[in-house]
CSV table of C-alpha atoms and ligand atoms in Angstrom, one decimal:
chain,number,residue,atom,x,y,z
A,1,UNK,CA,12.8,19.4,-21.1
A,2,UNK,CA,12.6,17.7,-24.5
A,3,UNK,CA,14.2,14.4,-24.6
A,4,UNK,CA,15.8,13.1,-27.7
A,5,UNK,CA,13.7,10.3,-29.2
A,6,UNK,CA,15.6,7.0,-28.6
A,7,UNK,CA,15.8,4.3,-31.2
A,8,UNK,CA,16.4,1.5,-28.7
A,9,UNK,CA,14.1,-1.5,-28.5
A,10,UNK,CA,13.7,-3.6,-25.3
A,11,UNK,CA,15.9,-6.7,-25.2
A,12,UNK,CA,13.2,-9.4,-25.4
A,13,UNK,CA,11.5,-7.8,-28.5
A,14,UNK,CA,12.7,-7.9,-32.1
A,15,UNK,CA,11.5,-5.2,-34.5
A,16,UNK,CA,8.8,-6.2,-36.9
A,17,UNK,CA,9.9,-5.8,-40.3
A,18,UNK,CA,6.9,-3.9,-41.5
A,19,UNK,CA,7.5,-1.2,-38.7
A,20,UNK,CA,10.6,-0.5,-36.8
A,21,UNK,CA,9.6,0.7,-33.3
A,22,UNK,CA,11.0,3.6,-31.6
A,23,UNK,CA,9.0,2.6,-28.4
A,24,UNK,CA,7.1,-0.2,-27.0
A,25,UNK,CA,4.3,2.1,-25.9
A,26,UNK,CA,3.6,5.8,-26.1
A,27,UNK,CA,1.4,7.4,-23.4
A,28,UNK,CA,-0.3,10.5,-24.7
A,29,UNK,CA,-1.2,12.9,-21.7
A,30,UNK,CA,1.0,13.6,-18.7
A,31,UNK,CA,-1.8,14.3,-16.4
A,32,UNK,CA,-1.9,12.5,-13.0
A,33,UNK,CA,-3.3,9.2,-14.8
A,34,UNK,CA,-0.7,9.2,-17.5
A,35,UNK,CA,2.1,9.8,-15.2
A,36,UNK,CA,1.0,7.0,-12.7
A,37,UNK,CA,1.0,4.5,-15.6
A,38,UNK,CA,4.4,5.7,-16.8
A,39,UNK,CA,5.9,5.4,-13.2
A,40,UNK,CA,4.1,2.1,-12.4
A,41,UNK,CA,6.1,0.7,-15.6
A,42,UNK,CA,9.5,1.5,-14.0
A,43,UNK,CA,11.5,-1.6,-14.2
A,44,UNK,CA,9.1,-3.3,-16.5
A,45,UNK,CA,11.6,-3.7,-19.4
A,46,UNK,CA,9.1,-1.9,-21.7
A,47,UNK,CA,10.6,1.0,-23.6
A,48,UNK,CA,8.1,3.8,-22.8
A,49,UNK,CA,7.5,7.4,-24.1
A,50,UNK,CA,5.2,9.8,-22.2
A,51,UNK,CA,4.1,12.8,-24.4
A,52,UNK,CA,2.5,15.8,-22.7
A,53,UNK,CA,1.4,19.0,-24.5
A,54,UNK,CA,1.7,21.6,-21.5
A,55,UNK,CA,5.1,22.6,-20.4
A,56,UNK,CA,6.2,21.0,-17.2
A,57,UNK,CA,5.5,23.8,-14.9
A,58,UNK,CA,2.3,24.8,-16.4
A,59,UNK,CA,0.8,21.3,-15.9
A,60,UNK,CA,1.6,21.4,-12.1
A,61,UNK,CA,0.3,24.8,-11.7
A,62,UNK,CA,-3.5,23.7,-12.1
A,63,UNK,CA,-5.4,25.0,-9.1
A,64,UNK,CA,-7.5,21.7,-8.6
A,65,UNK,CA,-7.7,19.6,-5.4
A,66,UNK,CA,-8.9,16.0,-5.2
A,67,UNK,CA,-10.2,13.5,-2.6
A,68,UNK,CA,-7.6,10.6,-3.0
A,69,UNK,CA,-8.9,7.2,-1.9
A,70,UNK,CA,-7.1,4.8,0.2
A,71,UNK,CA,-6.5,2.4,-2.7
A,72,UNK,CA,-4.9,5.3,-4.6
A,73,UNK,CA,-2.6,5.8,-1.8
A,74,UNK,CA,-1.7,2.1,-1.8
A,75,UNK,CA,-1.0,2.4,-5.5
A,76,UNK,CA,1.2,5.4,-4.9
A,77,UNK,CA,3.0,3.4,-2.3
A,78,UNK,CA,3.6,0.4,-4.4
A,79,UNK,CA,5.1,2.6,-7.2
A,80,UNK,CA,7.3,4.1,-4.4
A,81,UNK,CA,6.3,7.8,-4.6
A,82,UNK,CA,3.8,7.9,-1.6
A,83,UNK,CA,6.7,9.1,0.9
A,84,UNK,CA,7.1,12.2,-1.3
A,85,UNK,CA,3.3,12.9,-1.6
A,86,UNK,CA,2.2,12.1,1.9
A,87,UNK,CA,3.9,15.1,3.8
A,88,UNK,CA,2.2,17.5,1.4
A,89,UNK,CA,-1.5,16.4,1.7
A,90,UNK,CA,-4.2,16.1,4.4
A,91,UNK,CA,-6.0,13.1,5.7
A,92,UNK,CA,-9.6,13.0,6.7
A,93,UNK,CA,-10.3,10.7,9.7
A,94,UNK,CA,-14.1,11.5,10.0
A,95,UNK,CA,-16.8,11.8,7.2
A,96,UNK,CA,-20.1,13.5,8.2
A,97,UNK,CA,-22.9,12.7,5.4
A,98,UNK,CA,-26.2,14.4,5.8
A,99,UNK,CA,-29.3,15.2,3.9
A,100,UNK,CA,-29.2,19.0,4.0
A,101,UNK,CA,-29.5,20.1,7.6
A,102,UNK,CA,-31.6,17.2,8.7
A,103,UNK,CA,-30.4,16.0,12.1
A,104,UNK,CA,-29.7,12.3,11.0
A,105,UNK,CA,-26.0,12.6,10.3
A,106,UNK,CA,-24.2,9.4,9.3
A,107,UNK,CA,-20.8,9.5,10.9
A,108,UNK,CA,-17.9,7.4,9.3
A,109,UNK,CA,-14.9,7.0,11.5
A,110,UNK,CA,-11.3,5.3,11.0
A,111,UNK,CA,-12.5,2.8,13.5
A,112,UNK,CA,-15.2,1.6,11.1
A,113,UNK,CA,-12.4,0.4,8.8
A,114,UNK,CA,-9.6,-0.1,11.2
A,115,UNK,CA,-7.3,2.3,9.3
A,116,UNK,CA,-5.5,5.5,10.3
A,117,UNK,CA,-7.3,7.7,7.7
A,118,UNK,CA,-10.6,7.4,5.7
A,119,UNK,CA,-9.0,9.1,2.7
A,120,UNK,CA,-6.7,12.1,1.7
A,121,UNK,CA,-7.3,15.4,0.0
A,122,UNK,CA,-4.3,16.7,-2.3
A,123,UNK,CA,-3.7,19.6,-4.5
A,124,UNK,CA,-2.9,19.0,-8.0
A,125,UNK,CA,0.6,19.8,-7.7
A,126,UNK,CA,1.2,17.8,-4.6
A,127,UNK,CA,0.5,14.6,-6.9
A,128,UNK,CA,1.9,15.8,-10.1
A,129,UNK,CA,5.3,17.0,-8.9
A,130,UNK,CA,6.4,13.8,-7.1
A,131,UNK,CA,5.3,11.8,-10.1
A,132,UNK,CA,7.2,13.9,-12.4
A,133,UNK,CA,10.3,13.7,-10.3
A,134,UNK,CA,9.9,10.0,-9.9
A,135,UNK,CA,9.9,9.8,-13.8
A,136,UNK,CA,13.7,10.7,-13.7
A,137,UNK,CA,14.4,7.5,-11.8
A,138,UNK,CA,12.7,5.5,-14.6
A,139,UNK,CA,15.6,4.9,-17.3
A,140,UNK,CA,13.1,2.9,-19.5
A,141,UNK,CA,10.7,6.1,-19.8
A,142,UNK,CA,11.3,9.1,-21.9
A,143,UNK,CA,9.4,12.1,-21.2
A,144,UNK,CA,8.5,14.3,-24.1
A,145,UNK,CA,7.3,17.5,-22.8
A,146,UNK,CA,6.0,20.0,-24.2
A,147,UNK,CA,5.0,17.9,-27.2
A,148,UNK,CA,1.7,17.4,-28.8
A,149,UNK,CA,0.1,14.5,-30.8
A,150,UNK,CA,-1.4,16.0,-33.9
A,151,UNK,CA,-1.9,12.8,-35.9
A,152,UNK,CA,-2.2,9.1,-35.3
A,153,UNK,CA,-2.2,6.4,-38.0
A,154,UNK,CA,-2.9,2.8,-36.9
A,155,UNK,CA,-1.0,0.1,-38.9
A,156,UNK,CA,-1.4,-3.7,-38.3
A,157,UNK,CA,1.7,-3.8,-36.2
A,158,UNK,CA,1.8,-0.6,-34.5
A,159,UNK,CA,0.9,3.1,-34.5
A,160,UNK,CA,2.7,6.0,-36.1
A,161,UNK,CA,2.3,9.3,-34.1
A,162,UNK,CA,3.0,12.8,-35.6
A,163,UNK,CA,4.2,15.2,-33.0
A,164,UNK,CA,4.6,19.0,-32.8
A,165,UNK,CA,7.6,19.7,-30.7
A,166,UNK,CA,8.1,23.4,-30.5
A,167,UNK,CA,8.4,24.5,-34.3
A,168,UNK,CA,9.5,21.1,-35.3
A,169,UNK,CA,7.6,17.9,-36.4
A,170,UNK,CA,8.5,14.3,-35.5
A,171,UNK,CA,7.1,11.0,-36.4
A,172,UNK,CA,7.4,8.0,-33.7
A,173,UNK,CA,6.3,4.4,-34.1
A,174,UNK,CA,5.1,2.4,-31.3
A,175,UNK,CA,3.5,-1.0,-30.7
A,176,UNK,CA,0.8,0.4,-28.4
A,177,UNK,CA,-0.8,3.8,-27.9
A,178,UNK,CA,-2.3,4.8,-24.5
A,179,UNK,CA,-4.7,7.7,-24.5
A,180,UNK,CA,-4.6,9.5,-21.1
A,181,UNK,CA,-5.3,12.7,-22.9
A,182,UNK,CA,-8.4,13.7,-20.7
A,183,UNK,CA,-12.2,14.0,-21.2
A,184,UNK,CA,-11.9,15.6,-24.7
A,185,UNK,CA,-9.5,13.1,-25.8
A,186,UNK,CA,-8.6,13.5,-29.5
A,187,UNK,CA,-7.0,10.0,-29.7
A,188,UNK,CA,-10.5,8.5,-28.6
A,189,UNK,CA,-12.5,10.5,-31.2
A,190,UNK,CA,-9.7,10.1,-33.9
A,191,UNK,CA,-10.1,6.3,-33.4
A,192,UNK,CA,-13.8,6.4,-33.9
A,193,UNK,CA,-14.8,5.3,-30.4
A,194,UNK,CA,-18.3,6.6,-29.3
A,195,UNK,CA,-19.2,7.6,-25.9
A,196,UNK,CA,-22.4,7.5,-24.0
A,197,UNK,CA,-23.7,9.7,-21.2
A,198,UNK,CA,-25.0,13.1,-20.5
A,199,UNK,CA,-24.2,16.7,-19.3
A,200,UNK,CA,-25.9,17.3,-16.0
A,201,UNK,CA,-28.2,20.2,-15.2
A,202,UNK,CA,-25.7,21.1,-12.7
A,203,UNK,CA,-22.3,22.9,-12.5
A,204,UNK,CA,-19.6,22.5,-9.9
A,205,UNK,CA,-18.1,25.4,-8.1
A,206,UNK,CA,-14.7,24.9,-6.5
A,207,UNK,CA,-13.0,27.2,-4.0
A,208,UNK,CA,-10.5,27.2,-1.2
A,209,UNK,CA,-11.5,28.8,2.2
A,210,UNK,CA,-9.6,29.1,5.4
A,211,UNK,CA,-11.9,28.7,8.5
A,212,UNK,CA,-11.1,30.4,11.8
A,213,UNK,CA,-11.6,27.1,13.8
A,214,UNK,CA,-9.5,23.8,13.0
A,215,UNK,CA,-11.0,21.5,10.4
A,216,UNK,CA,-10.1,18.5,12.6
A,217,UNK,CA,-9.4,16.3,9.5
A,218,UNK,CA,-13.1,16.1,8.8
A,219,UNK,CA,-14.8,15.9,5.5
A,220,UNK,CA,-18.5,16.8,5.0
A,221,UNK,CA,-20.9,15.7,2.3
A,222,UNK,CA,-24.2,17.4,2.5
A,223,UNK,CA,-26.8,16.8,0.1
A,224,UNK,CA,-28.8,19.9,-0.6
A,225,UNK,CA,-31.8,19.8,-3.0
A,226,UNK,CA,-29.9,21.9,-5.5
A,227,UNK,CA,-26.8,19.4,-5.5
A,228,UNK,CA,-24.1,17.9,-3.3
A,229,UNK,CA,-21.9,20.1,-1.2
A,230,UNK,CA,-18.5,18.9,0.1
A,231,UNK,CA,-16.0,20.4,2.4
A,232,UNK,CA,-12.6,18.6,2.3
A,233,UNK,CA,-9.6,19.4,4.9
A,234,UNK,CA,-6.3,20.6,3.4
A,235,UNK,CA,-2.9,21.0,5.0
A,236,UNK,CA,-2.5,24.3,6.8
A,237,UNK,CA,-6.1,24.4,8.2
A,238,UNK,CA,-7.4,25.1,4.5
A,239,UNK,CA,-10.5,23.6,3.1
A,240,UNK,CA,-11.6,22.8,-0.5
A,241,UNK,CA,-15.2,23.4,-1.2
A,242,UNK,CA,-16.9,21.3,-4.1
A,243,UNK,CA,-20.3,22.8,-4.4
A,244,UNK,CA,-22.8,21.5,-7.2
A,245,UNK,CA,-25.8,23.6,-8.0
A,246,UNK,CA,-27.9,24.1,-11.2
A,247,UNK,CA,-26.2,25.9,-14.1
A,248,UNK,CA,-27.8,29.3,-13.6
A,249,UNK,CA,-27.6,29.3,-9.8
A,250,UNK,CA,-23.8,28.3,-10.1
A,251,UNK,CA,-23.1,31.0,-12.4
A,252,UNK,CA,-25.0,33.6,-10.2
A,253,UNK,CA,-23.0,32.3,-7.1
A,254,UNK,CA,-19.5,32.8,-8.7
A,255,UNK,CA,-20.4,36.3,-10.0
A,256,UNK,CA,-21.2,37.4,-6.4
A,257,UNK,CA,-18.7,39.5,-4.6
A,258,UNK,CA,-16.7,37.8,-2.0
A,259,UNK,CA,-18.7,38.8,1.1
A,260,UNK,CA,-22.0,37.6,-0.6
A,261,UNK,CA,-20.4,34.5,-1.8
A,262,UNK,CA,-19.1,33.8,1.8
A,263,UNK,CA,-22.6,34.5,3.2
A,264,UNK,CA,-24.1,31.9,0.7
A,265,UNK,CA,-21.4,29.5,1.7
A,266,UNK,CA,-22.2,29.9,5.4
A,267,UNK,CA,-25.8,29.1,4.7
A,268,UNK,CA,-24.7,25.6,3.4
A,269,UNK,CA,-21.7,25.2,5.6
A,270,UNK,CA,-23.0,26.3,9.0
A,271,UNK,CA,-21.1,28.1,11.5
A,272,UNK,CA,-19.1,25.2,13.1
A,273,UNK,CA,-15.8,26.5,11.8
A,274,UNK,CA,-16.3,30.1,12.5
A,275,UNK,CA,-15.3,32.9,10.3
A,276,UNK,CA,-14.4,31.8,6.6
A,277,UNK,CA,-11.9,33.6,4.5
A,278,UNK,CA,-11.8,32.9,0.7
A,279,UNK,CA,-8.4,31.8,-0.7
A,280,UNK,CA,-7.7,32.7,-4.2
A,281,UNK,CA,-10.4,32.5,-7.1
A,282,UNK,CA,-13.5,30.3,-7.4
A,283,UNK,CA,-14.1,28.4,-10.5
A,284,UNK,CA,-17.1,26.7,-12.0
A,285,UNK,CA,-17.0,23.5,-14.1
A,286,UNK,CA,-19.8,21.7,-16.3
A,287,UNK,CA,-20.4,18.4,-14.9
A,288,UNK,CA,-20.8,15.2,-17.1
A,289,UNK,CA,-21.1,11.5,-16.9
A,290,UNK,CA,-19.3,9.6,-19.8
A,291,UNK,CA,-18.6,6.1,-20.6
A,292,UNK,CA,-16.5,5.0,-23.8
A,293,UNK,CA,-18.3,2.3,-25.7
A,294,UNK,CA,-14.8,0.5,-25.8
A,295,UNK,CA,-11.7,1.0,-23.7
A,296,UNK,CA,-9.6,-0.8,-26.2
A,297,UNK,CA,-9.0,-1.6,-29.9
A,298,UNK,CA,-6.1,-3.2,-31.5
A,299,UNK,CA,-3.0,-1.1,-30.6
A,300,UNK,CA,-5.0,1.2,-28.3
A,301,UNK,CA,-6.1,1.5,-24.9
A,302,UNK,CA,-8.0,4.6,-23.1
A,303,UNK,CA,-7.4,5.3,-19.3
A,304,UNK,CA,-8.6,8.0,-17.1
A,305,UNK,CA,-11.1,10.7,-18.3
A,306,UNK,CA,-10.3,9.7,-21.9
A,307,UNK,CA,-12.3,6.6,-21.0
A,308,UNK,CA,-14.8,7.9,-18.5
A,309,UNK,CA,-16.0,11.0,-16.5
A,310,UNK,CA,-18.4,11.1,-13.5
A,311,UNK,CA,-20.2,13.6,-11.2
A,312,UNK,CA,-17.7,15.0,-8.7
A,313,UNK,CA,-20.0,13.6,-5.7
A,314,UNK,CA,-17.7,11.4,-3.7
A,315,UNK,CA,-14.5,12.5,-5.5
A,316,UNK,CA,-14.2,9.3,-7.7
A,317,UNK,CA,-13.1,10.5,-11.0
A,318,UNK,CA,-9.3,10.8,-10.6
A,319,UNK,CA,-9.2,7.7,-8.4
A,320,UNK,CA,-10.9,5.5,-11.2
A,321,UNK,CA,-8.3,6.7,-13.5
A,322,UNK,CA,-5.5,5.9,-11.0
A,323,UNK,CA,-6.8,2.3,-10.9
A,324,UNK,CA,-7.0,2.1,-14.6
A,325,UNK,CA,-3.5,2.9,-14.8
A,326,UNK,CA,-2.3,0.3,-12.2
A,327,UNK,CA,-4.7,-2.2,-13.8
A,328,UNK,CA,-3.3,-1.8,-17.3
A,329,UNK,CA,0.3,-1.7,-16.0
A,330,UNK,CA,-0.3,-5.1,-14.4
A,331,UNK,CA,-1.9,-6.6,-17.7
A,332,UNK,CA,1.0,-5.1,-19.8
A,333,UNK,CA,3.8,-6.3,-17.5
A,334,UNK,CA,2.3,-9.8,-17.4
A,335,UNK,CA,1.8,-10.0,-21.3
A,336,UNK,CA,5.4,-8.6,-21.8
A,337,UNK,CA,6.8,-11.4,-19.4
A,338,UNK,CA,5.1,-14.1,-21.3
A,339,UNK,CA,6.4,-12.8,-24.5
A,340,UNK,CA,2.9,-11.7,-25.9
A,341,UNK,CA,2.4,-8.6,-28.1
A,342,UNK,CA,1.2,-5.8,-25.8
A,343,UNK,CA,-0.6,-4.3,-28.5
A,344,UNK,CA,-2.7,-7.2,-29.3
A,345,UNK,CA,-6.3,-6.9,-28.7
A,346,UNK,CA,-6.6,-10.1,-26.8
A,347,UNK,CA,-4.1,-8.7,-24.3
A,348,UNK,CA,-5.8,-5.4,-24.1
A,349,UNK,CA,-9.2,-6.9,-23.5
A,350,UNK,CA,-8.1,-8.3,-20.3
A,351,UNK,CA,-7.7,-4.6,-19.2
A,352,UNK,CA,-11.0,-3.7,-20.5
A,353,UNK,CA,-12.8,-6.6,-18.8
A,354,UNK,CA,-11.3,-5.6,-15.4
A,355,UNK,CA,-11.9,-1.9,-15.5
A,356,UNK,CA,-15.0,-1.1,-17.8
A,357,UNK,CA,-17.6,-2.8,-15.4
A,358,UNK,CA,-16.0,-1.5,-12.2
A,359,UNK,CA,-16.1,2.1,-13.6
A,360,UNK,CA,-19.6,1.6,-14.6
A,361,UNK,CA,-20.8,0.6,-11.2
A,362,UNK,CA,-19.2,3.9,-9.8
A,363,UNK,CA,-20.8,6.0,-12.6
A,364,UNK,CA,-24.1,4.5,-11.6
A,365,UNK,CA,-23.5,4.9,-7.9
A,366,UNK,CA,-22.5,8.7,-8.3
A,367,UNK,CA,-25.5,9.2,-10.6
A,368,UNK,CA,-27.9,7.6,-8.1
A,369,UNK,CA,-26.5,9.6,-5.3
A,370,UNK,CA,-27.0,12.9,-7.3
A,371,UNK,CA,-30.4,12.1,-8.4
A,372,UNK,CA,-31.7,10.5,-5.1
A,373,UNK,CA,-30.7,13.6,-3.2
A,374,UNK,CA,-30.8,16.7,-5.7
A,375,UNK,CA,-34.6,17.1,-5.4
A,376,UNK,CA,-37.5,17.7,-2.8
A,377,UNK,CA,-39.9,15.0,-3.9
A,378,UNK,CA,-41.6,13.7,-0.9
A,379,UNK,CA,-41.3,10.0,-1.8
A,380,UNK,CA,-37.6,10.4,-2.4
A,381,UNK,CA,-37.0,12.4,0.6
A,382,UNK,CA,-38.5,9.5,2.6
A,383,UNK,CA,-36.5,6.8,0.9
A,384,UNK,CA,-33.2,8.7,1.2
A,385,UNK,CA,-33.7,9.5,4.8
A,386,UNK,CA,-34.6,5.8,5.5
A,387,UNK,CA,-31.3,5.0,3.5
A,388,UNK,CA,-29.3,7.3,5.9
A,389,UNK,CA,-30.9,5.7,8.8
A,390,UNK,CA,-30.0,2.4,7.6
A,391,UNK,CA,-26.5,3.4,7.0
A,392,UNK,CA,-26.3,4.5,10.7
A,393,UNK,CA,-27.9,1.4,12.0
A,394,UNK,CA,-26.8,-1.5,9.7
A,395,UNK,CA,-23.2,-2.0,10.1
A,396,UNK,CA,-22.5,-4.3,7.2
A,397,UNK,CA,-24.3,-1.6,4.9
A,398,UNK,CA,-22.2,1.1,6.5
A,399,UNK,CA,-18.9,-0.9,5.9
A,400,UNK,CA,-20.0,-1.6,2.3
A,401,UNK,CA,-20.5,2.0,1.4
A,402,UNK,CA,-17.4,3.1,3.1
A,403,UNK,CA,-15.3,0.6,1.3
A,404,UNK,CA,-17.0,1.6,-2.0
A,405,UNK,CA,-16.3,5.2,-1.2
A,406,UNK,CA,-12.5,4.5,-0.4
A,407,UNK,CA,-11.9,2.3,-3.3
A,408,UNK,CA,-11.5,-1.0,-1.2
A,409,UNK,CA,-14.3,-2.8,-3.2
A,410,UNK,CA,-13.4,-4.5,-6.5
A,411,UNK,CA,-10.2,-6.1,-7.6
A,412,UNK,CA,-7.1,-4.7,-6.2
A,413,UNK,CA,-4.0,-4.3,-8.5
A,414,UNK,CA,-1.0,-6.2,-7.5
A,415,UNK,CA,1.0,-3.0,-7.2
A,416,UNK,CA,-1.2,-1.7,-4.5
A,417,UNK,CA,-0.4,-5.0,-2.5
A,418,UNK,CA,3.2,-4.6,-2.6
A,419,UNK,CA,3.1,-1.2,-0.9
A,420,UNK,CA,6.3,-1.2,1.1
A,421,UNK,CA,6.4,-0.3,5.0
A,422,UNK,CA,3.2,1.4,5.3
A,423,UNK,CA,4.0,4.9,6.3
A,424,UNK,CA,0.8,5.9,7.9
A,425,UNK,CA,-0.9,9.2,8.5
A,426,UNK,CA,0.3,9.3,12.2
A,427,UNK,CA,3.7,10.1,10.6
A,428,UNK,CA,2.3,13.3,8.8
A,429,UNK,CA,3.9,16.5,10.0
A,430,UNK,CA,1.7,18.6,12.6
A,431,UNK,CA,-0.7,20.9,10.8
A,432,UNK,CA,-2.0,24.1,12.3
B,501,FAD,C1,-15.0,20.3,-10.2
B,501,FAD,C2,-14.3,18.9,-10.3
B,501,FAD,C3,-14.0,18.2,-9.0
B,501,FAD,C4,-13.3,17.1,-9.0
B,501,FAD,N1,-12.9,16.5,-7.9
B,501,FAD,C5,-12.4,15.2,-7.9
B,501,FAD,C6,-12.0,14.6,-6.6
B,501,FAD,O1,-12.2,15.2,-5.5
B,501,FAD,N2,-11.5,13.4,-6.7
B,501,FAD,C7,-11.3,12.7,-7.9
B,501,FAD,O2,-10.8,11.6,-7.7
B,501,FAD,N3,-11.5,13.4,-9.1
B,501,FAD,C8,-12.1,14.6,-9.1
B,501,FAD,N4,-12.4,15.2,-10.2
B,501,FAD,C9,-12.1,14.5,-11.5
B,501,FAD,C10,-10.7,14.7,-11.9
B,501,FAD,O3,-10.4,16.1,-12.1
B,501,FAD,C11,-10.3,14.0,-13.3
B,501,FAD,O4,-10.9,12.7,-13.3
B,501,FAD,C12,-8.8,13.9,-13.5
B,501,FAD,O5,-8.3,15.1,-13.4
B,501,FAD,C13,-8.6,13.2,-14.9
B,501,FAD,O6,-7.2,13.1,-15.0
B,501,FAD,P1,-6.5,12.7,-16.4
B,501,FAD,O7,-5.0,12.5,-16.1
B,501,FAD,O8,-7.1,11.4,-17.0
B,501,FAD,O9,-6.8,13.8,-17.5
B,501,FAD,P2,-6.3,15.3,-17.5
B,501,FAD,O10,-6.0,15.8,-16.1
B,501,FAD,O11,-7.4,16.0,-18.3
B,501,FAD,O12,-5.0,15.2,-18.2
B,501,FAD,C14,-4.9,15.1,-19.6
B,501,FAD,C15,-3.4,15.4,-20.2
B,501,FAD,O13,-3.4,15.2,-21.4
B,501,FAD,C16,-2.6,16.4,-22.2
B,501,FAD,N5,-3.0,16.3,-23.6
B,501,FAD,C17,-4.1,16.2,-24.2
B,501,FAD,N6,-4.1,16.1,-25.5
B,501,FAD,C18,-2.8,15.9,-25.7
B,501,FAD,C19,-2.2,15.7,-27.0
B,501,FAD,N7,-2.7,15.6,-28.2
B,501,FAD,N8,-0.7,15.6,-27.0
B,501,FAD,C20,-0.2,15.7,-25.7
B,501,FAD,N9,-0.6,15.8,-24.5
B,501,FAD,C21,-2.1,16.1,-24.5
B,501,FAD,C22,-3.2,17.5,-21.3
B,501,FAD,O14,-2.3,18.6,-21.5
B,501,FAD,C23,-3.3,17.0,-20.0
B,501,FAD,O15,-2.2,17.3,-19.2
B,501,FAD,C24,-13.2,16.4,-10.2
B,501,FAD,C25,-13.5,17.0,-11.5
B,501,FAD,C26,-14.1,18.3,-11.5
B,501,FAD,C27,-14.5,18.7,-12.8
């Protein structure tokens, strides 16, 4: 559905003579992060356009699944979309963390945090579709899809975007451009923002399996010397496998036939869930750590994978992006309410100060976890086993780690605090 470009301006804002605005802000990228920002700006008074290159149904069909942190759930609840998401996703109530098959397993339970769940696991469509539908209730947001931004020109008072909409081209003008266009962000490179980081020596294999026995809402994170291996529960007693291994090994593993692949899986997975059945295809992704040197420039802000990427261990990447979206929405809303120019660097710097350091901490944490565990060096084996022993025995350390993993450390966006009547996991439909 391609919407007509509107020429309206929000009531409090008058057009600057140099550039008549079509929108107060344009968000490029209608993935989960871009959609979260657009939905969080409902009722903000800002006139927003969301531009997504992939057609509506293609974007929702991505075969990805994510660990969703408690804080992300609170953000979705604050937006008003959690009720639609919750019935389609699974909760995990236990997490078992271990160094390969060493007997010292750290058990995290809901009682440790006093919550109904420690987190959730959602397939891509279970997040994307409710957000897309919620946008229809946001009269201040136009959804331009499919439409691709092919050129951007920064002016003192705004940004001019050239779009490809089907066979036609269009130009729109906006005060602020938000890049939510993913890890290979063309907006970021076009603006000359450098990134730092590296490609890991590992790739990540993802697959869906159906175990014979119930998964009991349990997530496992096992650190094998070749890389972390996670099992995440999904509705319908299915599980998501997120398995990191050195590139060559990962390539060889996905090339195996189903029986051989399942045999390798069982070697890491154990027999605790009985017979395993593969569901659908398995995929392999390269893994990288990346942090943009800047999250903002005059008239430009980066969010989600456009700003940072991390190792999949601990399922942090999307959750950081959801927090970026909530933080940016809060900063912009407050600036708008005070009559400030939302594209001004001073305003945007507030968002950068909030999120850049917090994201860097998570990037460092995931990198440290991966490096500490993905080897067989005797000294590191001793240190990490001591670390796991301490996690089991030293309660404040356990709670700290749990809060870090569930997104409850760091500054909480206001939208997460205004989550309405906490519908909790106990209200989820029964799963087989
Ligand atoms: C193997 C693997 C497992 C992962 N597991 C987890 C997990 O368990 N938990 C977690 O939190 N994270 C996880 N992640 C990370 C997560 O996938 C990403 O952080 C997240 O998908 C990024 O979302 P995004 O909206 O920022 O970007 P994307 O999902 O990449 O969305 C960008 C959108 O922008 C659009 N776009 C791009 N350019 C243009 C343009 N010029 N014009 C218009 N539209 C454009 C694209 O079509 C796309 O829809 C994992 C990643 C990998 C690789």
